[in-house]
Tab-separated table of C-alpha atoms in Angstrom:
chain	number	residue	atom	x	y	z
A	111	MET	CA	13.702	-5.814	-3.487
A	112	ARG	CA	17.424	-5.228	-3.928
A	113	ASN	CA	18.528	-6.703	-0.600
A	114	ARG	CA	17.347	-10.311	-0.887
A	115	THR	CA	18.866	-13.408	-2.296
A	116	ALA	CA	17.518	-15.161	-5.369
A	117	ALA	CA	16.504	-18.119	-3.189
A	118	ALA	CA	14.397	-15.895	-0.960
A	119	THR	CA	12.804	-14.319	-4.013
A	120	GLY	CA	11.969	-17.721	-5.476
A	121	ALA	CA	10.488	-18.996	-2.229
A	122	PHE	CA	8.381	-15.895	-1.769
A	123	ALA	CA	7.228	-15.972	-5.386
A	124	ALA	CA	6.132	-19.591	-4.960
A	125	PHE	CA	4.294	-18.663	-1.756
A	126	LEU	CA	2.485	-15.690	-3.301
A	127	ILE	CA	1.512	-17.570	-6.449
A	128	ALA	CA	0.401	-20.767	-4.737
A	129	GLY	CA	-1.919	-19.009	-2.352
A	130	ALA	CA	-1.815	-19.230	1.385
A	131	SER	CA	-1.322	-22.915	2.105
A	132	THR	CA	0.948	-21.785	4.926
A	133	THR	CA	0.945	-18.702	7.079
A	134	PRO	CA	3.028	-15.774	5.807
A	135	SER	CA	5.460	-15.992	8.720
A	136	ARG	CA	6.302	-19.567	7.761
A	137	ALA	CA	7.015	-18.878	4.101
A	138	ALA	CA	10.714	-19.009	3.328
A	139	GLY	CA	11.916	-15.587	2.332
A	140	PHE	CA	8.689	-13.866	3.329
A	141	GLU	CA	10.236	-11.878	6.160
A	142	SER	CA	13.000	-10.546	3.923
A	143	ILE	CA	10.424	-9.332	1.374
A	144	VAL	CA	8.341	-7.662	4.076
A	145	ASP	CA	11.493	-6.104	5.553
A	146	ASP	CA	12.475	-4.781	2.146
A	147	ILE	CA	9.068	-3.132	1.622
A	148	ARG	CA	9.174	-1.696	5.137
A	149	SER	CA	12.669	-0.305	4.519
A	150	TRP	CA	11.514	1.979	1.719
A	151	ALA	CA	7.982	2.417	3.086
A	152	THR	CA	9.290	3.982	6.292
A	153	ALA	CA	11.621	6.451	4.580
A	154	PRO	CA	11.569	9.897	6.216
A	155	VAL	CA	9.258	11.299	3.515
A	156	ALA	CA	6.686	8.583	4.266
A	157	VAL	CA	6.828	8.976	8.037
A	158	LEU	CA	6.615	12.790	7.849
A	159	MET	CA	3.701	12.729	5.407
A	160	ILE	CA	1.753	10.074	7.358
A	161	GLU	CA	2.266	11.815	10.686
A	162	GLY	CA	1.346	15.173	9.148
A	163	GLN	CA	-1.904	13.801	7.758
A	164	ASN	CA	-2.643	11.992	11.027
A	165	GLY	CA	-2.323	15.364	12.770
A	166	ARG	CA	-4.590	17.131	10.251
A	167	HIS	CA	-7.217	14.398	10.553
A	168	ASP	CA	-6.988	13.989	14.318
A	169	GLY	CA	-10.555	13.775	15.557
A	170	ILE	CA	-12.154	13.342	12.133
A	171	ASP	CA	-15.429	11.466	12.420
A	172	GLN	CA	-16.896	8.848	10.101
A	173	ALA	CA	-19.051	11.428	8.328
A	174	GLY	CA	-15.943	13.502	7.561
A	175	ILE	CA	-14.103	10.439	6.232
A	176	LEU	CA	-17.033	9.485	4.004
A	177	GLU	CA	-17.325	13.053	2.713
A	178	LEU	CA	-13.630	13.033	1.703
A	179	ASP	CA	-14.156	9.681	-0.005
A	180	ARG	CA	-17.229	11.029	-1.869
A	181	GLN	CA	-15.209	14.068	-2.938
A	182	TRP	CA	-12.425	11.808	-4.275
A	183	ARG	CA	-14.850	9.656	-6.248
A	184	ALA	CA	-16.563	12.725	-7.734
A	185	GLU	CA	-13.209	14.255	-8.680
A	186	ALA	CA	-12.160	11.020	-10.402
A	187	ALA	CA	-15.011	11.615	-12.885
A	188	SER	CA	-14.311	15.337	-13.248
A	189	ASP	CA	-11.709	17.698	-14.669
A	190	ASP	CA	-11.692	19.633	-11.380
A	191	ARG	CA	-9.518	17.547	-9.027
A	192	PRO	CA	-8.168	19.548	-6.061
A	193	LEU	CA	-8.040	16.656	-3.564
A	194	ILE	CA	-6.616	14.208	-6.097
A	195	ALA	CA	-4.093	16.820	-7.253
A	196	ARG	CA	-3.008	17.489	-3.664
A	197	ILE	CA	-2.391	13.802	-2.966
A	198	MET	CA	-0.878	12.889	-6.341
A	199	GLY	CA	1.338	15.988	-6.305
A	200	ASN	CA	2.770	15.523	-2.820
A	201	PRO	CA	6.343	14.344	-2.088
A	202	LEU	CA	5.225	10.892	-0.884
A	203	SER	CA	3.354	10.153	-4.108
A	204	SER	CA	6.404	11.254	-6.107
A	205	TYR	CA	8.554	8.926	-4.003
A	206	LEU	CA	6.151	5.980	-4.470
A	207	ILE	CA	6.010	6.571	-8.228
A	208	ARG	CA	9.812	6.400	-8.267
A	209	VAL	CA	9.849	3.207	-6.145
A	210	MET	CA	7.355	1.624	-8.530
A	211	ALA	CA	9.400	2.655	-11.577
A	212	GLU	CA	12.615	1.328	-10.033
A	213	SER	CA	10.907	-2.020	-9.404
A	214	ALA	CA	10.975	-2.558	-13.188
A	215	GLY	CA	7.445	-3.941	-13.338
A	216	LEU	CA	7.414	-5.865	-10.071
A	217	TYR	CA	5.062	-3.400	-8.360
A	218	THR	CA	1.931	-2.365	-10.230
A	219	GLU	CA	0.416	-0.147	-7.531
A	220	ILE	CA	1.481	1.275	-4.167
A	221	ALA	CA	-0.546	3.308	-1.678
A	222	VAL	CA	0.216	4.482	1.851
A	223	MET	CA	-2.653	5.089	4.278
A	224	ASP	CA	-2.918	7.107	7.484
A	225	ALA	CA	-4.334	5.959	10.821
A	226	ASN	CA	-7.876	6.420	9.470
A	227	GLY	CA	-7.278	4.416	6.289
A	228	LEU	CA	-7.194	7.544	4.104
A	229	ASN	CA	-4.594	7.652	1.335
A	230	VAL	CA	-1.545	9.776	2.093
A	231	GLY	CA	0.447	9.004	-1.040
A	232	GLN	CA	0.050	6.658	-3.966
A	233	SER	CA	1.628	5.651	-7.251
A	234	ALA	CA	-1.602	6.064	-9.255
A	235	VAL	CA	-5.101	7.401	-8.687
A	236	THR	CA	-7.118	4.825	-6.749
A	237	THR	CA	-10.857	4.359	-7.212
A	238	ASP	CA	-11.478	5.559	-3.675
A	239	TYR	CA	-9.690	7.671	-1.081
A	240	TRP	CA	-10.704	5.714	2.014
A	241	GLN	CA	-9.274	2.204	2.376
A	242	GLY	CA	-10.351	1.889	6.028
A	243	ASP	CA	-13.244	-0.438	5.223
A	244	GLU	CA	-11.073	-2.881	3.248
A	245	ASP	CA	-8.914	-5.807	4.367
A	246	LYS	CA	-5.729	-4.002	3.288
A	247	PHE	CA	-6.361	-1.733	6.295
A	248	LEU	CA	-8.623	-3.802	8.568
A	249	GLN	CA	-6.212	-6.754	8.554
A	250	THR	CA	-3.115	-4.595	9.077
A	251	TYR	CA	-3.279	-1.308	10.991
A	252	ALA	CA	-6.300	-2.456	12.977
A	253	LYS	CA	-4.472	-5.689	13.949
A	254	GLY	CA	-1.172	-4.241	15.203
A	255	LEU	CA	2.462	-3.663	14.331
A	256	ASP	CA	3.310	-7.122	13.015
A	257	ALA	CA	0.196	-7.514	10.875
A	258	VAL	CA	0.710	-8.475	7.239
A	259	HIS	CA	-2.152	-9.336	4.904
A	260	LEU	CA	-2.131	-11.061	1.531
A	261	GLY	CA	-5.017	-10.238	-0.775
A	262	GLU	CA	-6.567	-12.579	-3.278
A	263	ILE	CA	-4.754	-13.305	-6.527
A	264	ASP	CA	-6.329	-11.218	-9.296
A	265	THR	CA	-5.905	-11.502	-13.049
A	266	LEU	CA	-5.723	-8.179	-14.876
A	267	ASP	CA	-7.241	-7.541	-18.307
A	268	ASP	CA	-3.854	-8.153	-19.930
A	269	GLY	CA	-3.558	-11.578	-18.259
A	270	ARG	CA	-1.007	-10.634	-15.597
A	271	ARG	CA	-1.593	-12.069	-12.146
A	272	VAL	CA	-1.235	-9.685	-9.203
A	273	ARG	CA	-1.575	-9.897	-5.449
A	274	GLN	CA	-1.619	-7.192	-2.815
A	275	VAL	CA	0.743	-7.373	0.137
A	276	SER	CA	-0.425	-5.033	2.913
A	277	MET	CA	1.188	-4.252	6.256
A	278	THR	CA	1.133	-1.908	9.192
A	279	LEU	CA	3.708	0.890	9.133
A	280	ALA	CA	5.435	2.136	12.276
A	281	ASP	CA	7.411	5.270	13.020
A	282	PRO	CA	11.037	3.997	13.131
A	283	GLY	CA	11.823	6.442	15.943
A	284	THR	CA	8.984	5.579	18.306
A	285	GLY	CA	7.834	2.151	17.142
A	286	ALA	CA	4.228	3.367	17.182
A	287	ALA	CA	1.839	2.310	14.411
A	288	ILE	CA	1.134	5.317	12.188
A	289	GLY	CA	-0.548	3.852	9.104
A	290	ALA	CA	-0.474	1.055	6.570
A	291	ILE	CA	0.664	0.317	3.038
A	292	PHE	CA	-0.469	-1.917	0.225
A	293	VAL	CA	1.816	-2.990	-2.574
A	294	GLU	CA	0.383	-4.791	-5.566
A	295	VAL	CA	2.952	-7.337	-6.783
A	296	ASP	CA	3.029	-8.679	-10.349
A	297	LEU	CA	3.324	-12.396	-9.635
A	298	ASP	CA	4.514	-13.302	-13.120
A	299	GLU	CA	7.297	-10.705	-12.928
A	300	LEU	CA	8.245	-11.973	-9.481
A	301	ALA	CA	8.401	-15.573	-10.687
A	302	GLU	CA	10.843	-14.562	-13.442
A	303	ARG	CA	13.333	-12.981	-11.017
């Protein structure tokens, strides 16, 4: 978020908080926010990790995806966590944890998904491994390169309001869609900036 003006930040904050009374592309400052997320979301570590996982999961069927998701959910309730440890311990997750920390509270969660909607890297353990059946994936990767989706405004237990911004990610070298990202934005923090 370092590369935008205060006016763009204010306009985008107002847009996110107010809801979608206008389309995202018409919100002042929206494109600069999306560009900023894309700039760090398409860092070499992200592209390499997404493309690597896309290669490993090439040809995976729905049963295989659901089995990985079941494994993730079971591990979340267990002390034995090989899949979770592999994802949370990879370079992309480390990078996303750093991005979240450097946001100084603006981002409360970040996850990058592959072409199947499976998590590649994330800032915290998610409740499930497969996002492919959720709007954060269905309204982005499945819709094309320019797709951006705004989730509903949620209020957390501590009273903070958050909203997910999701978008398709492309390989900067080829321009091909390779996955998607969701970034949960703390709306109250954004409004204060």
